[in-house]
mmCIF file of C-alpha atoms in Angstrom:
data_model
loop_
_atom_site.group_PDB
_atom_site.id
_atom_site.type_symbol
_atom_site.label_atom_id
_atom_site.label_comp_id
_atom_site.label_asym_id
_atom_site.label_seq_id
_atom_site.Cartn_x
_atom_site.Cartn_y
_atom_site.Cartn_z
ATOM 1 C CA UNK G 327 16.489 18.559 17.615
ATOM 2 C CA UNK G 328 14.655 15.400 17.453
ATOM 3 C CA UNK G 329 13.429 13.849 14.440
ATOM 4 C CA UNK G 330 10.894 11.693 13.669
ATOM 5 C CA UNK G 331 12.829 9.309 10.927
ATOM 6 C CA UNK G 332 16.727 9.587 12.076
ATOM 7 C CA UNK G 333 18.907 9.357 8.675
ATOM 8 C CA UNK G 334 19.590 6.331 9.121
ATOM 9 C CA UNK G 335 15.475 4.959 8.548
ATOM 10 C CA UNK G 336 15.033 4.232 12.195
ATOM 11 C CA UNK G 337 11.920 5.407 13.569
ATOM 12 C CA UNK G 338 11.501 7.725 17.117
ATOM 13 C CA UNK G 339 7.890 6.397 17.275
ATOM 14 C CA UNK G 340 7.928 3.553 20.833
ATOM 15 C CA UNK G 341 4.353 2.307 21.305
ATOM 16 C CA UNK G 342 3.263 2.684 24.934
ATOM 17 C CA UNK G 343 0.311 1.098 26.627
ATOM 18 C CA UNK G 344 -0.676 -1.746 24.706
ATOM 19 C CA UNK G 345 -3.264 -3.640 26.342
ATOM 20 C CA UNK G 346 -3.827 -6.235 24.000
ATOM 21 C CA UNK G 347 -0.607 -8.133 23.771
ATOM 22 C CA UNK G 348 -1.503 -11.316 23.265
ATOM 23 C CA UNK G 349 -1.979 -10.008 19.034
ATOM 24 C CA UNK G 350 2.118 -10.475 19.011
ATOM 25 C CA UNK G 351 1.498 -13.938 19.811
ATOM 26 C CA UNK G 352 -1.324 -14.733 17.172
ATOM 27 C CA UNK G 353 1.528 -13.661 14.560
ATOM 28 C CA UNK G 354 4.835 -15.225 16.473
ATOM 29 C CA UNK G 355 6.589 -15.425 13.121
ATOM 30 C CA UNK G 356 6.583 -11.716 12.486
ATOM 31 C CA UNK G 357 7.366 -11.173 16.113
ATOM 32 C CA UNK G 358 10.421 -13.157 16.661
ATOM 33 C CA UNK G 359 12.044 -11.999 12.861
ATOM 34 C CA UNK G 360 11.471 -8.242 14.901
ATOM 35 C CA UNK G 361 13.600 -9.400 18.005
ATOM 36 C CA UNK G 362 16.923 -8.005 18.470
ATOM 37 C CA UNK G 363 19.845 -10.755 17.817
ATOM 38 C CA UNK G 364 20.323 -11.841 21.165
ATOM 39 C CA UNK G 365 16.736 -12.537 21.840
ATOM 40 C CA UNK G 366 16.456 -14.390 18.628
ATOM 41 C CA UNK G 367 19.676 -16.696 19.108
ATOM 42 C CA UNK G 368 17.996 -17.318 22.498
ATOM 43 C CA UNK G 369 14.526 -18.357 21.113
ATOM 44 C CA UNK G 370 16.657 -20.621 18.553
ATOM 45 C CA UNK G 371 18.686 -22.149 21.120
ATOM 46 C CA UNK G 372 15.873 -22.647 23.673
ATOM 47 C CA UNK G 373 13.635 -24.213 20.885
ATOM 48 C CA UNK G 374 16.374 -27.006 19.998
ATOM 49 C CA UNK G 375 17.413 -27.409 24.045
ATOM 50 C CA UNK G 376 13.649 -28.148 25.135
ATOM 51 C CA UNK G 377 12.229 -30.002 22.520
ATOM 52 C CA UNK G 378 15.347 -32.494 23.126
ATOM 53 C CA UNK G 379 15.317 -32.608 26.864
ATOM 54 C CA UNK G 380 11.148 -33.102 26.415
ATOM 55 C CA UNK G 381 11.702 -35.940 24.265
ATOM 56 C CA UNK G 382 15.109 -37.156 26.124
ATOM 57 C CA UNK G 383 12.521 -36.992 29.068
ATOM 58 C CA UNK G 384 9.755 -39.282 27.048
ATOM 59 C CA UNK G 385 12.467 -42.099 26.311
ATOM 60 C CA UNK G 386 13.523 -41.733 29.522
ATOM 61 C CA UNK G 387 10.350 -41.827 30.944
ATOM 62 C CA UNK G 388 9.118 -45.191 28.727
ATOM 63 C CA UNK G 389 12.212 -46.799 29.716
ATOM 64 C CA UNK G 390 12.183 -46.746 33.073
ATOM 65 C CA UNK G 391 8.231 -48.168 32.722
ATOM 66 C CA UNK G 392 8.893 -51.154 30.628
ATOM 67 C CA UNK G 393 11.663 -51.999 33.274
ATOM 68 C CA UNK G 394 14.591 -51.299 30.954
ATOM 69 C CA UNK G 395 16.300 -50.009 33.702
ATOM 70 C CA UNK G 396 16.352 -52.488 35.848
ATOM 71 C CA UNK G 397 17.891 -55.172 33.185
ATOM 72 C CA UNK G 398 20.678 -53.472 31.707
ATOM 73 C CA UNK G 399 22.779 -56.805 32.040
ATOM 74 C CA UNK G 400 20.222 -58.977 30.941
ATOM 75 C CA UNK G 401 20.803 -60.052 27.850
ATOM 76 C CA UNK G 402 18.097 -62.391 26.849
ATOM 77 C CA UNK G 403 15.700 -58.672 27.380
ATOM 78 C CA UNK G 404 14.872 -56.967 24.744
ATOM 79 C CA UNK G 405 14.916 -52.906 25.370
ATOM 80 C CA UNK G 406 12.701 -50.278 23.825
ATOM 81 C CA UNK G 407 16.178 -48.709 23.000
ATOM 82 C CA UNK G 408 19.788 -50.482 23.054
ATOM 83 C CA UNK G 409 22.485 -49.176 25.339
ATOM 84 C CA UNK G 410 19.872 -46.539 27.064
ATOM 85 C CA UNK G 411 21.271 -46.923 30.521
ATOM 86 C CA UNK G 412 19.712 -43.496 31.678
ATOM 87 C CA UNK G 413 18.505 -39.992 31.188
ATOM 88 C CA UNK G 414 21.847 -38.916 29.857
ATOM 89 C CA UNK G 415 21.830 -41.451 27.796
ATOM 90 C CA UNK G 416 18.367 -40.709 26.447
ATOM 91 C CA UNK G 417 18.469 -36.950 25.940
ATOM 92 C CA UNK G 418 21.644 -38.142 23.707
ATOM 93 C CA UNK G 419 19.205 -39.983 21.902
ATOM 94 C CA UNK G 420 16.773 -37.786 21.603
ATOM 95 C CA UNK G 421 19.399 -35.349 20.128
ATOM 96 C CA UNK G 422 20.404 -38.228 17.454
ATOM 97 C CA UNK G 423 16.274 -39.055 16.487
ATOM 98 C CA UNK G 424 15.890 -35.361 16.087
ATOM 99 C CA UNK G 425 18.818 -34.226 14.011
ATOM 100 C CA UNK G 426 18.910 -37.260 12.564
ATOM 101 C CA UNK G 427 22.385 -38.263 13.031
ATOM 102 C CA UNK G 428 22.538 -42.084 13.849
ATOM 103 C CA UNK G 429 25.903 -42.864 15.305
ATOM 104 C CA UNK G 430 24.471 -46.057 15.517
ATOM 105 C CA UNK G 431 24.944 -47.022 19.223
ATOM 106 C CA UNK G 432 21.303 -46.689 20.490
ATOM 107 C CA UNK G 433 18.894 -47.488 18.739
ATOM 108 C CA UNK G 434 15.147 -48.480 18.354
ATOM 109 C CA UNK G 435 13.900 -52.028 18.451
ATOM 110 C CA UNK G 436 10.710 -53.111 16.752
ATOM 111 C CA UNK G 437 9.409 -54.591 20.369
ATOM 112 C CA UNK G 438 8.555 -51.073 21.391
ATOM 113 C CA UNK G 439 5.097 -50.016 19.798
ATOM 114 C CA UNK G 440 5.094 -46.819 21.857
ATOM 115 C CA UNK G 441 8.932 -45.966 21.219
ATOM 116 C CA UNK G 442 7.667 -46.333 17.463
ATOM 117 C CA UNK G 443 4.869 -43.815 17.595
ATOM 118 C CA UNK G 444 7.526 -41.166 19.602
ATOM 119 C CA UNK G 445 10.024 -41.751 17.288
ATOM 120 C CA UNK G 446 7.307 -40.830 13.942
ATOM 121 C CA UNK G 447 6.392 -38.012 16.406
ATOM 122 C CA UNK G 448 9.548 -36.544 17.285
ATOM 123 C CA UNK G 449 10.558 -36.721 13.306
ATOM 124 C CA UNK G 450 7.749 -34.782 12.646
ATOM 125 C CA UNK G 451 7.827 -32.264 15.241
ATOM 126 C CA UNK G 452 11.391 -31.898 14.728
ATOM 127 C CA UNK G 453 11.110 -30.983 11.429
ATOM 128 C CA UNK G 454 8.558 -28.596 11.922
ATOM 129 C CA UNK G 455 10.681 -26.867 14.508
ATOM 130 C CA UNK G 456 13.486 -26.546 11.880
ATOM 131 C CA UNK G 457 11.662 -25.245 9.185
ATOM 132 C CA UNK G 458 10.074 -22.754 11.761
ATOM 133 C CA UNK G 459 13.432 -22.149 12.908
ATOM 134 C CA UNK G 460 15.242 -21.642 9.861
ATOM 135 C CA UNK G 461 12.760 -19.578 8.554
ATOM 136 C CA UNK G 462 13.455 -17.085 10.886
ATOM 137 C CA UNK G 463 16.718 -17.033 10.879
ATOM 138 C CA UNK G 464 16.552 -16.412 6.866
ATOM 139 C CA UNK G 465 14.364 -13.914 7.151
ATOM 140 C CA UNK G 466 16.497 -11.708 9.796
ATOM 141 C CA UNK G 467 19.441 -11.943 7.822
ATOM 142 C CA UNK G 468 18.036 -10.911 4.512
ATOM 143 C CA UNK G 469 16.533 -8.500 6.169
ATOM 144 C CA UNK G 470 17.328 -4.894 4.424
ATOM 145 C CA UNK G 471 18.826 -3.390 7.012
ATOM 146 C CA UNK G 472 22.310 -3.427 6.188
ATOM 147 C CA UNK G 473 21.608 -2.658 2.663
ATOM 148 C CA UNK G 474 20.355 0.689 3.309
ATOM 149 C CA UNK G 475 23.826 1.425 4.376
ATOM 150 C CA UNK G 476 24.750 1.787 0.682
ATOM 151 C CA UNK G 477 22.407 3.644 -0.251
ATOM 152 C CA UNK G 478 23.291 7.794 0.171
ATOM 153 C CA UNK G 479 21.388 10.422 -0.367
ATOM 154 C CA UNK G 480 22.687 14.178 0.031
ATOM 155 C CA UNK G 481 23.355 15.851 2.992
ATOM 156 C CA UNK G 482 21.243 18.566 2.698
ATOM 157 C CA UNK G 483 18.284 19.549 0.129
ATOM 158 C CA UNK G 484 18.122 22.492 -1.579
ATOM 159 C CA UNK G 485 15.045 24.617 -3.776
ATOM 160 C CA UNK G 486 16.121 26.708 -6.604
ATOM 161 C CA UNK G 487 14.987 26.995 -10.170
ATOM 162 C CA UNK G 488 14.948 23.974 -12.572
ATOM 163 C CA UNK G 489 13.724 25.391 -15.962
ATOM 164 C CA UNK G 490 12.411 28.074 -14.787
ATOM 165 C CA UNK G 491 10.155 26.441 -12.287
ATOM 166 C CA UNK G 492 10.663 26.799 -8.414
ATOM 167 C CA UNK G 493 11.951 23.173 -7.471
ATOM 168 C CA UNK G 494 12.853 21.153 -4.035
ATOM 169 C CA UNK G 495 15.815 18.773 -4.942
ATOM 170 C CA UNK G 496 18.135 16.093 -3.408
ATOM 171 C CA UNK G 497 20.008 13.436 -4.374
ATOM 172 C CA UNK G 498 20.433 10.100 -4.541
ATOM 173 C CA UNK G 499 23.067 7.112 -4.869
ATOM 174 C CA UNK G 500 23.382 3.528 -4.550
ATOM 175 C CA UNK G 501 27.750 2.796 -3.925
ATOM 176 C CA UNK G 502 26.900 -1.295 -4.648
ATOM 177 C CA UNK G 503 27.360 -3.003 -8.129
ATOM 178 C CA UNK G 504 24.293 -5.168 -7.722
ATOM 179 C CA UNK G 505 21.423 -2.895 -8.871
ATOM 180 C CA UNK G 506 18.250 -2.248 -6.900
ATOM 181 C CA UNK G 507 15.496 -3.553 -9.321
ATOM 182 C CA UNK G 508 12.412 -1.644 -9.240
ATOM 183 C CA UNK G 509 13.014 0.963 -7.492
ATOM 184 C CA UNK G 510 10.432 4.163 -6.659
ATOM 185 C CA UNK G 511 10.630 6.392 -4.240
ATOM 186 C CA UNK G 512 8.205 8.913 -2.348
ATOM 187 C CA UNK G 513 8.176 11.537 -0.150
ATOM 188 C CA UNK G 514 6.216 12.592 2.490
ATOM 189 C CA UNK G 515 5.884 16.089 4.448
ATOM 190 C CA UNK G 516 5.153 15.840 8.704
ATOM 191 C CA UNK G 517 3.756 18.275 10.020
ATOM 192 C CA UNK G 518 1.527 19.400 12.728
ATOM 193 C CA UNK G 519 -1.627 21.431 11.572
ATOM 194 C CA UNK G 520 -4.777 22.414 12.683
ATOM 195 C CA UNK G 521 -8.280 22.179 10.716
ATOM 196 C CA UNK G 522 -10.888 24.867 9.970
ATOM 197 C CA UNK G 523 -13.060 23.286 12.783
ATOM 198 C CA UNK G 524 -9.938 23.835 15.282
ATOM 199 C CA UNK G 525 -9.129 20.506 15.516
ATOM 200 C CA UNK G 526 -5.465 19.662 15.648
ATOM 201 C CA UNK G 527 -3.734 16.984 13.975
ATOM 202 C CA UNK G 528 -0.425 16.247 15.140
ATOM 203 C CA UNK G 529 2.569 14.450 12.780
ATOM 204 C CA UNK G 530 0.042 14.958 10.151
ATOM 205 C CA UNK G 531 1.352 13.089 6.813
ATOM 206 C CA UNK G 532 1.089 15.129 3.085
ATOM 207 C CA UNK G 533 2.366 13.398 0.250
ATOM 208 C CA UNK G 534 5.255 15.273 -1.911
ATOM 209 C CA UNK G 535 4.635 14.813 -5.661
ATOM 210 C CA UNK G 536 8.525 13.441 -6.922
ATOM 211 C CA UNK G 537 6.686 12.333 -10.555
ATOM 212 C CA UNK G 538 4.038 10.011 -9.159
ATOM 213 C CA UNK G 539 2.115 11.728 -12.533
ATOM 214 C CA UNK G 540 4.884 11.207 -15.023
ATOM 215 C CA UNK G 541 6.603 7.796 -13.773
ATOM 216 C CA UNK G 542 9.413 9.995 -12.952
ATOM 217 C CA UNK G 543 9.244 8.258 -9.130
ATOM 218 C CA UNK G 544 10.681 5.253 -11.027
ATOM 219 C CA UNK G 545 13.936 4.793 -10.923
ATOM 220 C CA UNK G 546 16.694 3.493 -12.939
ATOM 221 C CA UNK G 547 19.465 3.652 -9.858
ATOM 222 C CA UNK G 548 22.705 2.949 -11.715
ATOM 223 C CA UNK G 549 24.348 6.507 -11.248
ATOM 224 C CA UNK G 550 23.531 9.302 -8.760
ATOM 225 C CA UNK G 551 20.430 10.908 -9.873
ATOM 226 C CA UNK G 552 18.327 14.152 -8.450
ATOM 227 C CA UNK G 553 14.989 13.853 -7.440
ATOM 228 C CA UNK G 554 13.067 16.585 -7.772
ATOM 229 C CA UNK G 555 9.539 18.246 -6.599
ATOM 230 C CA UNK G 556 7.686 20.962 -8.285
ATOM 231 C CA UNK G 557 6.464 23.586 -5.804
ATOM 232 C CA UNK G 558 3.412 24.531 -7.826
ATOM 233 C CA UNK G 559 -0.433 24.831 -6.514
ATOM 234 C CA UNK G 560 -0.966 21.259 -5.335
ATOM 235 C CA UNK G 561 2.652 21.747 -3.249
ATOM 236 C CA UNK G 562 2.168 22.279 0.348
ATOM 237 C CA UNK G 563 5.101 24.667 0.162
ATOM 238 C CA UNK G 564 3.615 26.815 -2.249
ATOM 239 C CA UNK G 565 1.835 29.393 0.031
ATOM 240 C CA UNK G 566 5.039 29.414 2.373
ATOM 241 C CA UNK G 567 7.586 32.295 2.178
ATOM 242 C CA UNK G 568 11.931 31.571 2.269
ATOM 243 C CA UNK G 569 11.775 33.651 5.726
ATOM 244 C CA UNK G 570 8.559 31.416 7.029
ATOM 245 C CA UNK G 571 10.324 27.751 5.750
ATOM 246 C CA UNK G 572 13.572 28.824 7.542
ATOM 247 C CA UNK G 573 11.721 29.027 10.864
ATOM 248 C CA UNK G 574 8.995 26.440 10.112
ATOM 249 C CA UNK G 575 8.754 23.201 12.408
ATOM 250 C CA UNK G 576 8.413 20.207 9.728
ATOM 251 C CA UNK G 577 10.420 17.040 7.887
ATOM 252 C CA UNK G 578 10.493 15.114 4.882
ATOM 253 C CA UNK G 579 10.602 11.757 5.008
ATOM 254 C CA UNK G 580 11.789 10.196 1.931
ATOM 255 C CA UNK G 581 11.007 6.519 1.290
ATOM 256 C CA UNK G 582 13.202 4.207 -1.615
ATOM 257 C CA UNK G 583 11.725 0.991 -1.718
ATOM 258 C CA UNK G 584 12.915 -1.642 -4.329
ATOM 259 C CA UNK G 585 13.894 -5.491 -4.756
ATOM 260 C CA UNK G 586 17.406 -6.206 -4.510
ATOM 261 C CA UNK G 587 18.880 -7.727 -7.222
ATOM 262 C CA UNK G 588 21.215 -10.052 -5.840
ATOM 263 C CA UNK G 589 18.423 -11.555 -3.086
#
């Protein structure tokens, strides 16, 4: 049977025919922390391997113009770089201005007025890249994903009598130490209906009261505790028989959000 939420929080929902793609772009942040890992290492790598061969290329590029080149044993000239012999040399260079290691074997002279201004650019851009970079890279791995994996709710729900009012129940468990601060939890019903005017609404959304009212939908999640909802007149269960919910097409969706504590 296929489910809209699989029990493990991943949706079934694939978006199909988007036209206007280019939105992904005007919010590249958000789209590269949503690749998958190998598209994201790739991004990372390619954004470190082309900004240095770009500005390997540029050193390269204002060598070979001022004639640096062509006096590499001339020691009365004065280079825009020392010991840049070529465009090995300079994408090595390039990786030393932008990461900012130094070895000190090439280096910058003040004769070069343009070397200067690539040099102030390249520090710039490169540290824009790595705070870009990083970012993203943070962001993916604190990503909640694996910490859902600790947090288990029952197998299987169940609606019986809680004093002495008809009830919908299931549980819920963190298995971690660090505690989940904040935490509140919903539920929703999906479900296909149609209107009075015949119009039909398919995966249509209905919110499950679990103590939205009462604060109840707060939680305190130390220890394994029930959440319950009341099937009274404002329940979409309550007109539905035990014989009709048994053959019934529908799902709850239940939703714990909260800050970790740790993070």
């Amino acid at each position: 049977r296929q489910r809209y939420v699989e029990k493990d929080g991943k949706c079934n929902v694939q978006h199909g025919n988007v036209r206007e793609t280019y939105r992904y772009l005007t919010d590249i942040f958000t789209t590269l922390v949503d690749l998958k890992w190998r598209f994201s290492l790739l991004v990372f790598i390619l954004a470190y391997a082309v900004t240095w061969l770009f500005f390997g290329l540029i050193w390269w590029f204002i060598a070979y113009c001022r004639g640096d080149l062509e006096h590499l044993e001339d020691h009365a000239w004065t280079p825009c770089v020392n010991n840049l012999n070529g465009f090995v040399s300079a994408f090595l260079f390039s990786i030393e201005t932008e990461t900012t290691i130094g070895y000190g074997h090439r280096v910058i002279t003040d004769k070069c007025p343009e070397g200067i201004v690539l040099l102030l650019l390249q520090a710039i851009l490169g540290s824009m890249v790595n705070a870009f970079m990083v970012g993203c890279m943070f962001v993916k791995i604190s990503q909640p994903n694996k910490r859902a994996e600790t947090l288990v709710f029952s197998s299987h729900a169940v609606v019986s009598l809680r004093d002495d009012r008809l009830c919908l129940m299931f549980r819920v468990g963190d298995l971690r130490d660090s505690h989940i601060v904040e935490a509140s939890i919903r539920a929703k019903l999906i479900k296909s209906k149609q209107t009075q005017e015949g119009e039909f609404i398919p995966l249509d959304q209905t919110d499950l009261s679990v103590g939205f009212e009462t604060g109840d939908d707060r939680l305190f999640l130390v220890s394994p505790l029930i959440i319950s909802h009341e099937i009274d007149e404002r329940s979409p269960f309550w007109d539905v028989s035990r014989h009709q919910l048994e053959k019934d097409d529908f799902e709850i969706v239940v939703i714990l959000e909260g800050m970790v504590e740790a993070t």
